[in-house]
Amino acid sequence: MRSGVKSVGRRLLWLALLLGSVVMASHAMAEDGYDLWLRYRPLESPALERYRPLAAELAGTANSPTLRAAAAELQRGLAGLLGVQPPLSERVSRAGALVFGTPSSSDIVKSLNLDLRALGAEGYVLRSASVAGRRVTVIAAATDVGVLYGAFHYLRLLQTRADVSRLELSASPRVQTRILNHWDNLDRTVERGYAGESLWDWHKLPDYLDPRYTDYARANASIGINATVLTNVNANALVLTPAYLEKAAALAGVLRPYGIRVYLTARFSAPIEIGGLATADPLDPAVAKWWRDKMAEIYRHIPDFGGLLVKANSEGQPGPQDYGRSHADGANMLADALAPHRGLLMWRAFVYSHEEPDDRAKQAYSEFVPLDGKFRDNVLLQVKNGAIDFQPREPFHPLFGAMPRTPLMMEFQITKEYLGFATHLAYLATMYRETLDADTWRKGRGSTVEKVIDGSLHGYRHTGMAGVANIGADRNWTGSQFDQANWYAFGRLAWDPGLPAQAIAEEWTRMTFGNEPALVQPVVSMMMGSREAVVDYMTPLGLHHLMGRGHHYGPGPWVEGGPRADWTSVYYHRADRNGIGFDRTARGSNAVAQYAPQVAVQFGDARRCPEQFLLWFHHLPWDYRMHSGRTLWDELVVTYTRGVQAVSAMRDTWAATAPYVDAERHAQVAAFLAIQEKEARWWRDASIAYFQTFSGRPLPAGEAAPAHSLDYYKSLEFPYAPGHH
Ligand code: BDP
């Protein structure tokens, strides 16, 4: 009996252990996306056998925080990918060593006499070489942060199964400041954020440094992002008070080893709000002194503070025009306060006023072009990709190419405020590429926006690219698995604005999900078509600004009235019995005249205007003949439907990838695609129901009628839609 009890007990114990290990194993395999693309999962054969001998040892001296971060990342990556923990040694003692360092940190690197000067302060080389007769791989740079970037690149090569046996590559960034703009508030809400609360836990700072801050830094460094604005452009002056500066300094301390500089947003009226002054007039000496003192104070807290980002006289924010001064007066006063510390001032060109009757699309150009050459040396003007506001598709902003004497930096939106929030799958690199590839013609053919941004067209002394972050405290960082790709793509394009969107998608997919061709190919093609699908079901043929009021969730083409015309939809689509579209030709607002003549004639002529921008520039009758031979009305309906169909096809594509993706992430993406399909149909149906009241025309043959009445769509309300405060 006793032995029987014992054996039952033992069996139970075994069962418990077994169950425990199964639970643990499945837990270990469950993936929630936290790892991002830095997902160092064990390699399969034969890649494993190929790479292992090339990482037998880590040879270098980790004698700075940045080099320690580089060595730690290599160790972590190699342990995950190759299942080895290569010893760290100062010299090469075996074949297959991975040598890392700068000429000053590593005698081996020094002895190789590499020409590192051309790489600049952030570039690196990856090179197969021979040291004392032994084959090694070298990750070398002139600076520690270059080594860190090189380490991430090396790991990426393994993650994407590249050949690393004969490496001979070098890389350096084409844009100087590669910066995230967090629209994060001090109460941890995030304006237009769809990934939960702000990552910055201000309340617990500076004493508690969430380990996530380090992972955030790793992720950014891995794609070359070297700066971050911690706070919302709709700024709260409190962030400039001593208590918050201490908190910001603590964050800067975490980010510094990863080559990331901290910036803050400055509320223009801060001298009044926290400084006790009666005015914030930029030409008042007391105001200028207040800012000078404030900057000195910031630099005492954060010696490598990057600078300030300012939204002024835009959407109700205070600014120099409140005192009858120009944007240049305001920007230069702040730039002067930053200059002794080598800080940069990023001044946003996103300005428009409801008191100004002119077409909103024209206002930034009208405001800033006359100020070209009037800004201090440390000012960059930050310009959104298009002239309205981060719409699913906009023609490039006419300011690009039009301010040769003022460094213009790009502002892209990574968070998908106008492209379906976190649930819609929209890979944005194709959109970023479209803008970067656009030809401004300002210095003849080939004067692309890319060349404006990398500074080569006008010889800018400063260059920059900003991305409005989509990051929050959600486990998967960005609210969805595929939104991680947009963070990734932004960083890669900021480093090299010439990269093809497809190559970035492929790289990301391999790192994030795996290398099986049956996975990579369909996922990449799904990503490549995804943003076009959103354009089709939300704002086809150049339509824009048709979303719900305030929260911007879902369709709202009927939005009218309220405090400002330029915050309604009817202002933009101008649909009536006769037709639809915003006439921006010489007969209308003449916004086309803000482009170079070669561009203006194209956009200004309905026959030559790319149809994707047709209703952006033209008001056309419903029976206008499209290139397809269809009427404009029919084309509109067909395009909406095409968008919905594309999402259905994406669902099928994704379903077929199930064998290659862990269950947790697969299920989440599948569920989000189902939401996307539902909402795509909602956009189509609501838009068609609304525009049909003007066109008075039947739907083309075979097209399904909207599922509900227009009144139904108009009645929907979403008081707690995320991202809106
Ligand atoms: C708009 C957003 C608003 C931002 C603004 C900006 O709806 O929340 O404050 O852009 O960029 O698209 O300043």
Tab-separated table of C-alpha atoms in Angstrom, residues 94-494:
chain	number	residue	atom	x	y	z
A	94	ARG	CA	41.131	32.117	-31.469
A	95	ALA	CA	39.921	32.079	-35.050
A	96	GLY	CA	36.464	33.466	-35.536
A	97	ALA	CA	36.794	36.284	-33.050
A	98	LEU	CA	34.423	39.220	-33.331
A	99	VAL	CA	36.591	42.280	-32.842
A	100	PHE	CA	34.884	45.499	-31.784
A	101	GLY	CA	36.062	48.961	-30.872
A	102	THR	CA	37.628	52.237	-31.895
A	103	PRO	CA	41.315	52.839	-32.483
A	104	SER	CA	41.515	54.250	-28.977
A	105	SER	CA	39.598	51.506	-27.193
A	106	SER	CA	41.146	48.580	-29.056
A	107	ASP	CA	44.769	47.943	-30.005
A	108	ILE	CA	43.579	45.387	-32.511
A	109	VAL	CA	41.380	47.928	-34.279
A	110	LYS	CA	44.253	50.389	-34.167
A	111	SER	CA	46.645	47.874	-35.665
A	112	LEU	CA	44.308	47.300	-38.613
A	113	ASN	CA	44.884	50.899	-39.748
A	114	LEU	CA	41.381	51.268	-41.111
A	115	ASP	CA	40.507	54.596	-42.631
A	116	LEU	CA	37.676	55.588	-40.346
A	117	ARG	CA	37.750	59.331	-40.813
A	118	ALA	CA	35.360	59.379	-43.748
A	119	LEU	CA	32.747	57.657	-41.627
A	120	GLY	CA	32.066	60.716	-39.510
A	121	ALA	CA	31.016	60.631	-35.895
A	122	GLU	CA	28.393	57.901	-36.254
A	123	GLY	CA	29.526	55.632	-39.073
A	124	TYR	CA	31.164	52.226	-38.816
A	125	VAL	CA	32.759	49.451	-40.826
A	126	LEU	CA	32.057	45.744	-40.752
A	127	ARG	CA	34.956	43.870	-42.221
A	128	SER	CA	36.283	40.354	-42.473
A	129	ALA	CA	39.987	40.508	-41.742
A	130	SER	CA	42.902	38.572	-40.464
A	131	VAL	CA	44.657	39.200	-37.157
A	132	ALA	CA	47.846	37.295	-36.386
A	133	GLY	CA	46.888	34.791	-39.034
A	134	ARG	CA	43.443	34.247	-37.617
A	135	ARG	CA	40.210	35.048	-39.446
A	136	VAL	CA	38.191	37.614	-37.588
A	137	THR	CA	35.248	39.930	-38.146
A	138	VAL	CA	35.788	43.554	-37.228
A	139	ILE	CA	33.182	46.048	-36.052
A	140	ALA	CA	35.062	49.317	-35.965
A	141	ALA	CA	34.315	53.005	-35.843
A	142	ALA	CA	35.898	56.302	-34.979
A	143	THR	CA	33.513	56.706	-32.049
A	144	ASP	CA	31.913	54.446	-29.473
A	145	VAL	CA	28.424	55.046	-30.779
A	146	GLY	CA	29.567	54.042	-34.242
A	147	VAL	CA	30.646	50.719	-32.756
A	148	LEU	CA	27.231	50.329	-31.155
A	149	TYR	CA	25.518	50.950	-34.506
A	150	GLY	CA	27.885	48.461	-36.116
A	151	ALA	CA	27.065	45.836	-33.493
A	152	PHE	CA	23.364	46.182	-34.220
A	153	HIS	CA	24.049	45.937	-37.942
A	154	TYR	CA	26.068	42.767	-37.459
A	155	LEU	CA	23.243	41.172	-35.481
A	156	ARG	CA	20.772	42.239	-38.148
A	157	LEU	CA	22.853	40.387	-40.724
A	158	LEU	CA	22.555	37.206	-38.697
A	159	GLN	CA	18.854	37.749	-38.070
A	160	THR	CA	18.227	38.150	-41.786
A	161	ARG	CA	20.558	35.246	-42.670
A	162	ALA	CA	22.969	37.332	-44.719
A	163	ASP	CA	26.386	36.063	-45.733
A	164	VAL	CA	28.850	37.409	-43.180
A	165	SER	CA	31.867	35.401	-44.229
A	166	ARG	CA	33.395	38.106	-46.434
A	167	LEU	CA	32.212	41.375	-45.043
A	168	GLU	CA	33.398	44.625	-46.526
A	169	LEU	CA	30.877	47.271	-45.733
A	170	SER	CA	30.713	50.682	-44.226
A	171	ALA	CA	27.789	52.881	-43.329
A	172	SER	CA	27.143	56.337	-42.023
A	173	PRO	CA	23.949	58.325	-41.666
A	174	ARG	CA	22.863	60.777	-44.336
A	175	VAL	CA	20.772	62.831	-41.926
A	176	GLN	CA	22.240	64.371	-38.781
A	177	THR	CA	19.330	64.490	-36.360
A	178	ARG	CA	17.076	61.431	-36.476
A	179	ILE	CA	14.500	62.235	-33.923
A	180	LEU	CA	11.291	60.903	-32.452
A	181	ASN	CA	8.626	63.378	-31.403
A	182	HIS	CA	6.604	62.012	-28.527
A	183	TRP	CA	3.277	63.751	-28.155
A	184	ASP	CA	3.271	62.672	-24.530
A	185	ASN	CA	1.690	64.705	-21.759
A	186	LEU	CA	2.894	64.922	-18.192
A	187	ASP	CA	-0.247	63.115	-16.988
A	188	ARG	CA	0.800	60.142	-19.151
A	189	THR	CA	-1.908	60.597	-21.755
A	190	VAL	CA	-0.574	60.600	-25.290
A	191	GLU	CA	-2.047	62.891	-27.890
A	192	ARG	CA	-2.917	60.726	-30.895
A	193	GLY	CA	-1.333	57.767	-29.141
A	194	TYR	CA	-2.917	54.358	-29.554
A	195	ALA	CA	-0.514	52.210	-27.559
A	196	GLY	CA	-1.662	52.893	-24.048
A	197	GLU	CA	-0.187	55.343	-21.612
A	198	SER	CA	3.016	57.265	-22.115
A	199	LEU	CA	6.185	55.290	-21.623
A	200	TRP	CA	7.471	58.077	-19.375
A	201	ASP	CA	6.356	57.499	-15.840
A	202	TRP	CA	6.991	61.072	-14.707
A	203	HIS	CA	5.553	60.470	-11.284
A	204	LYS	CA	8.147	57.841	-10.393
A	205	LEU	CA	11.011	59.630	-12.054
A	206	PRO	CA	13.779	60.381	-11.303
A	207	ASP	CA	14.084	57.651	-8.680
A	208	TYR	CA	12.591	54.738	-10.546
A	209	LEU	CA	14.142	54.002	-13.925
A	210	ASP	CA	11.861	51.522	-15.604
A	211	PRO	CA	13.990	48.909	-17.439
A	212	ARG	CA	11.808	49.614	-20.442
A	213	TYR	CA	13.649	52.893	-20.898
A	214	THR	CA	16.769	50.903	-21.673
A	215	ASP	CA	14.920	48.651	-24.097
A	216	TYR	CA	13.493	51.750	-25.743
A	217	ALA	CA	17.037	53.069	-26.108
A	218	ARG	CA	18.263	49.757	-27.553
A	219	ALA	CA	15.452	49.674	-30.082
A	220	ASN	CA	16.136	53.216	-31.208
A	221	ALA	CA	19.888	52.769	-31.390
A	222	SER	CA	19.408	49.617	-33.441
A	223	ILE	CA	17.834	51.714	-36.215
A	224	GLY	CA	20.035	54.749	-35.777
A	225	ILE	CA	17.649	57.125	-34.014
A	226	ASN	CA	19.817	59.570	-32.087
A	227	ALA	CA	17.388	62.020	-30.515
A	228	THR	CA	13.997	62.161	-28.879
A	229	VAL	CA	11.582	64.877	-27.874
A	230	LEU	CA	9.983	63.637	-24.678
A	231	THR	CA	6.933	65.881	-24.600
A	232	ASN	CA	3.941	66.976	-26.648
A	233	VAL	CA	4.182	69.852	-29.121
A	234	ASN	CA	1.045	71.164	-27.440
A	235	ALA	CA	3.375	71.888	-24.602
A	236	ASN	CA	2.999	72.200	-20.883
A	237	ALA	CA	5.390	74.784	-19.438
A	238	LEU	CA	5.764	72.715	-16.275
A	239	VAL	CA	8.269	70.439	-17.971
A	240	LEU	CA	10.706	73.335	-17.777
A	241	THR	CA	10.433	73.591	-13.981
A	242	PRO	CA	13.232	72.184	-11.800
A	243	ALA	CA	11.301	69.113	-10.647
A	244	TYR	CA	10.653	67.991	-14.209
A	245	LEU	CA	14.101	68.877	-15.431
A	246	GLU	CA	15.446	66.483	-12.849
A	247	LYS	CA	13.173	63.780	-14.211
A	248	ALA	CA	14.145	64.533	-17.794
A	249	ALA	CA	17.796	64.396	-16.744
A	250	ALA	CA	17.265	60.911	-15.337
A	251	LEU	CA	15.839	59.762	-18.657
A	252	ALA	CA	18.703	61.416	-20.500
A	253	GLY	CA	21.068	59.411	-18.332
A	254	VAL	CA	19.508	56.157	-19.492
A	255	LEU	CA	19.472	57.154	-23.151
A	256	ARG	CA	22.958	58.695	-23.314
A	257	PRO	CA	24.979	55.463	-23.653
A	258	TYR	CA	22.823	54.634	-26.682
A	259	GLY	CA	23.701	57.839	-28.459
A	260	ILE	CA	20.286	59.422	-27.909
A	261	ARG	CA	19.919	63.062	-26.958
A	262	VAL	CA	16.930	64.405	-25.152
A	263	TYR	CA	14.919	67.380	-26.397
A	264	LEU	CA	11.901	69.065	-24.835
A	265	THR	CA	9.013	71.091	-26.183
A	266	ALA	CA	8.860	74.722	-25.109
A	267	ARG	CA	5.607	76.509	-24.557
A	268	PHE	CA	6.120	79.982	-25.876
A	269	SER	CA	4.268	81.577	-22.981
A	270	ALA	CA	6.378	79.761	-20.356
A	271	PRO	CA	7.972	83.014	-19.117
A	272	ILE	CA	4.504	84.107	-18.020
A	273	GLU	CA	3.266	80.744	-16.774
A	274	ILE	CA	6.267	79.611	-14.783
A	275	GLY	CA	8.508	82.664	-14.856
A	276	GLY	CA	6.193	85.256	-13.374
A	277	LEU	CA	6.759	87.712	-16.242
A	278	ALA	CA	3.948	89.806	-17.623
A	279	THR	CA	4.785	89.050	-21.247
A	280	ALA	CA	6.391	86.474	-23.499
A	281	ASP	CA	7.204	89.034	-26.211
A	282	PRO	CA	10.361	87.725	-27.864
A	283	LEU	CA	11.773	91.206	-28.295
A	284	ASP	CA	11.423	92.060	-24.616
A	285	PRO	CA	14.902	91.842	-23.030
A	286	ALA	CA	13.503	90.371	-19.811
A	287	VAL	CA	11.899	87.559	-21.787
A	288	ALA	CA	15.100	86.803	-23.680
A	289	LYS	CA	17.021	86.779	-20.411
A	290	TRP	CA	14.498	84.438	-18.838
A	291	TRP	CA	15.030	81.959	-21.672
A	292	ARG	CA	18.818	82.356	-21.520
A	293	ASP	CA	18.769	81.566	-17.810
A	294	LYS	CA	16.363	78.696	-18.380
A	295	MET	CA	18.638	77.176	-20.998
A	296	ALA	CA	21.656	77.488	-18.717
A	297	GLU	CA	19.628	75.702	-16.050
A	298	ILE	CA	18.627	72.918	-18.426
A	299	TYR	CA	22.221	72.385	-19.488
A	300	ARG	CA	23.283	72.134	-15.867
A	301	HIS	CA	20.871	69.215	-15.584
A	302	ILE	CA	21.526	67.716	-19.002
A	303	PRO	CA	24.936	68.717	-20.382
A	304	ASP	CA	24.237	67.161	-23.793
A	305	PHE	CA	20.655	68.412	-24.042
A	306	GLY	CA	19.665	68.470	-27.715
A	307	GLY	CA	17.443	71.513	-27.814
A	308	LEU	CA	13.843	72.607	-28.120
A	309	LEU	CA	10.925	71.854	-30.396
A	310	VAL	CA	8.306	74.590	-30.653
A	311	LYS	CA	4.771	74.739	-31.968
A	312	ALA	CA	3.812	78.384	-31.983
A	313	ASN	CA	0.799	80.291	-33.269
A	314	SER	CA	-0.778	77.115	-34.470
A	315	GLU	CA	-4.061	75.611	-33.377
A	316	GLY	CA	-4.356	77.979	-30.424
A	317	GLN	CA	-0.792	77.646	-29.132
A	318	PRO	CA	0.857	80.890	-27.993
A	319	GLY	CA	3.576	82.394	-30.132
A	320	PRO	CA	5.414	85.507	-31.246
A	321	GLN	CA	2.504	86.722	-33.376
A	322	ASP	CA	0.557	87.308	-30.155
A	323	TYR	CA	2.922	90.273	-29.773
A	324	GLY	CA	2.966	91.299	-33.402
A	325	ARG	CA	6.321	89.590	-33.966
A	326	SER	CA	7.258	87.152	-36.706
A	327	HIS	CA	8.064	83.482	-36.490
A	328	ALA	CA	11.696	84.397	-37.102
A	329	ASP	CA	11.666	86.807	-34.131
A	330	GLY	CA	10.348	84.053	-31.896
A	331	ALA	CA	12.613	81.315	-33.175
A	332	ASN	CA	15.739	83.476	-33.120
A	333	MET	CA	15.216	84.576	-29.541
A	334	LEU	CA	15.090	80.940	-28.418
A	335	ALA	CA	17.935	79.973	-30.735
A	336	ASP	CA	20.114	82.665	-29.151
A	337	ALA	CA	19.416	81.215	-25.723
A	338	LEU	CA	20.453	77.764	-26.957
A	339	ALA	CA	23.462	78.799	-29.004
A	340	PRO	CA	26.040	79.060	-26.183
A	341	HIS	CA	25.281	75.416	-25.389
A	342	ARG	CA	25.252	74.287	-29.020
A	343	GLY	CA	21.582	73.451	-28.763
A	344	LEU	CA	19.271	73.278	-31.765
A	345	LEU	CA	15.918	74.934	-32.155
A	346	MET	CA	13.302	73.058	-34.159
A	347	TRP	CA	10.509	75.415	-35.130
A	348	ARG	CA	7.416	73.874	-36.635
A	349	ALA	CA	6.037	75.135	-39.925
A	350	PHE	CA	2.640	73.590	-39.173
A	351	VAL	CA	0.832	76.882	-38.829
A	352	TYR	CA	-2.537	77.973	-40.097
A	353	SER	CA	-5.133	80.302	-38.739
A	354	HIS	CA	-8.891	80.289	-38.885
A	355	GLU	CA	-8.775	84.063	-39.094
A	356	GLU	CA	-6.925	83.728	-42.368
A	357	PRO	CA	-9.471	83.225	-45.160
A	358	ASP	CA	-6.936	81.749	-47.585
A	359	ASP	CA	-6.787	78.006	-48.333
A	360	ARG	CA	-5.262	76.263	-45.323
A	361	ALA	CA	-2.921	74.347	-47.648
A	362	LYS	CA	-1.238	77.626	-48.621
A	363	GLN	CA	-0.677	79.219	-45.253
A	364	ALA	CA	2.630	77.712	-44.124
A	365	TYR	CA	4.285	78.584	-47.412
A	366	SER	CA	2.913	82.113	-47.366
A	367	GLU	CA	4.127	82.556	-43.812
A	368	PHE	CA	7.619	81.127	-44.062
A	369	VAL	CA	9.002	81.656	-47.572
A	370	PRO	CA	9.416	85.412	-46.957
A	371	LEU	CA	11.466	84.515	-43.855
A	372	ASP	CA	14.009	82.408	-45.759
A	373	GLY	CA	17.507	83.349	-44.664
A	374	LYS	CA	16.252	85.217	-41.604
A	375	PHE	CA	16.801	82.440	-39.077
A	376	ARG	CA	19.814	81.896	-36.846
A	377	ASP	CA	22.335	79.196	-37.671
A	378	ASN	CA	20.992	76.757	-35.098
A	379	VAL	CA	17.386	76.826	-36.292
A	380	LEU	CA	15.719	74.063	-38.275
A	381	LEU	CA	12.240	74.483	-39.673
A	382	GLN	CA	10.258	71.298	-39.205
A	383	VAL	CA	7.839	70.711	-42.076
A	384	LYS	CA	5.155	68.026	-42.292
A	385	ASN	CA	5.311	65.851	-45.389
A	386	GLY	CA	2.192	67.473	-46.812
A	387	ALA	CA	0.572	70.891	-46.571
A	388	ILE	CA	-2.593	69.877	-44.714
A	389	ASP	CA	-2.015	67.368	-41.990
A	390	PHE	CA	-0.653	63.819	-42.149
A	391	GLN	CA	-3.470	62.628	-44.380
A	392	PRO	CA	-3.338	59.091	-45.848
A	393	ARG	CA	-2.088	60.737	-49.025
A	394	GLU	CA	-0.922	64.266	-49.643
A	395	PRO	CA	1.215	65.799	-52.355
A	396	PHE	CA	4.575	66.909	-50.997
A	397	HIS	CA	4.652	70.150	-49.018
A	398	PRO	CA	5.393	73.123	-51.303
A	399	LEU	CA	7.922	74.435	-48.761
A	400	PHE	CA	10.342	71.670	-49.727
A	401	GLY	CA	12.767	73.173	-52.171
A	402	ALA	CA	11.429	76.673	-51.596
A	403	MET	CA	13.678	77.702	-48.684
A	404	PRO	CA	17.257	77.245	-49.834
A	405	ARG	CA	18.701	79.313	-46.984
A	406	THR	CA	16.822	77.694	-44.121
A	407	PRO	CA	17.431	74.088	-43.139
A	408	LEU	CA	14.110	72.291	-43.521
A	409	MET	CA	13.672	69.038	-41.695
A	410	MET	CA	10.997	66.435	-42.369
A	411	GLU	CA	8.185	65.649	-40.002
A	412	PHE	CA	6.474	62.333	-40.664
A	413	GLN	CA	3.745	60.917	-38.496
A	414	ILE	CA	4.408	57.366	-37.346
A	415	THR	CA	1.366	57.118	-35.115
A	416	LYS	CA	-1.583	56.407	-37.407
A	417	GLU	CA	-3.914	59.217	-36.456
A	418	TYR	CA	-5.401	59.311	-39.937
A	419	LEU	CA	-4.691	55.768	-41.062
A	420	GLY	CA	-6.812	53.623	-38.792
A	421	PHE	CA	-5.202	54.041	-35.358
A	422	ALA	CA	-3.500	50.908	-34.041
A	423	THR	CA	-5.743	48.275	-35.553
A	424	HIS	CA	-5.418	48.955	-39.275
A	425	LEU	CA	-2.399	47.457	-40.931
A	426	ALA	CA	-0.773	50.237	-42.917
A	427	TYR	CA	2.921	50.045	-43.625
A	428	LEU	CA	4.008	53.643	-43.903
A	429	ALA	CA	7.407	53.356	-45.570
A	430	THR	CA	5.694	53.468	-48.948
A	431	MET	CA	4.102	56.763	-47.932
A	432	TYR	CA	7.378	58.182	-46.638
A	433	ARG	CA	9.092	57.072	-49.862
A	434	GLU	CA	6.428	58.734	-51.977
A	435	THR	CA	7.212	62.088	-50.356
A	436	LEU	CA	10.978	61.618	-50.383
A	437	ASP	CA	10.876	60.635	-54.062
A	438	ALA	CA	8.730	63.610	-55.069
A	439	ASP	CA	10.543	65.982	-57.387
A	440	THR	CA	10.319	69.632	-56.370
A	441	TRP	CA	12.017	70.735	-59.617
A	442	ARG	CA	13.445	73.708	-57.731
A	443	LYS	CA	16.887	73.125	-59.204
A	444	GLY	CA	15.791	71.293	-62.300
A	445	ARG	CA	14.806	67.668	-62.674
A	446	GLY	CA	15.871	65.425	-59.809
A	447	SER	CA	15.517	68.044	-57.062
A	448	THR	CA	13.800	65.511	-54.882
A	449	VAL	CA	12.524	66.011	-51.372
A	450	GLU	CA	15.072	63.384	-50.348
A	451	LYS	CA	17.824	65.758	-51.427
A	452	VAL	CA	16.238	68.633	-49.551
A	453	ILE	CA	16.149	66.543	-46.404
A	454	ASP	CA	19.670	65.123	-46.621
A	455	GLY	CA	20.811	68.696	-47.184
A	456	SER	CA	22.497	68.064	-50.523
A	457	LEU	CA	20.167	70.172	-52.675
A	458	HIS	CA	20.815	73.432	-50.836
A	459	GLY	CA	23.900	72.622	-48.790
A	460	TYR	CA	22.103	72.876	-45.461
A	461	ARG	CA	24.348	73.025	-42.412
A	462	HIS	CA	21.849	71.048	-40.342
A	463	THR	CA	19.683	68.147	-41.440
A	464	GLY	CA	16.967	66.275	-39.637
A	465	MET	CA	14.037	63.931	-39.857
A	466	ALA	CA	11.385	63.735	-37.167
A	467	GLY	CA	8.791	61.037	-36.654
A	468	VAL	CA	5.755	61.513	-34.423
A	469	ALA	CA	6.126	58.426	-32.271
A	470	ASN	CA	3.601	55.614	-32.022
A	471	ILE	CA	5.118	54.283	-28.818
A	472	GLY	CA	3.332	53.742	-25.528
A	473	ALA	CA	3.315	51.490	-22.507
A	474	ASP	CA	1.518	48.605	-24.264
A	475	ARG	CA	3.501	45.365	-24.074
A	476	ASN	CA	3.985	45.460	-27.834
A	477	TRP	CA	5.093	49.125	-27.628
A	478	THR	CA	3.116	50.436	-30.598
A	479	GLY	CA	-0.407	49.123	-30.079
A	480	SER	CA	-0.065	46.464	-32.759
A	481	GLN	CA	2.565	44.111	-34.110
A	482	PHE	CA	2.664	45.712	-37.529
A	483	ASP	CA	2.912	49.258	-36.213
A	484	GLN	CA	6.347	48.279	-34.977
A	485	ALA	CA	7.342	48.200	-38.637
A	486	ASN	CA	6.545	51.895	-38.943
A	487	TRP	CA	8.842	52.823	-36.071
A	488	TYR	CA	11.484	50.606	-37.626
A	489	ALA	CA	11.018	52.026	-41.118
A	490	PHE	CA	11.132	55.597	-39.877
A	491	GLY	CA	14.484	55.000	-38.204
A	492	ARG	CA	15.967	53.252	-41.213
A	493	LEU	CA	14.820	56.024	-43.569
A	494	ALA	CA	16.083	58.734	-41.252
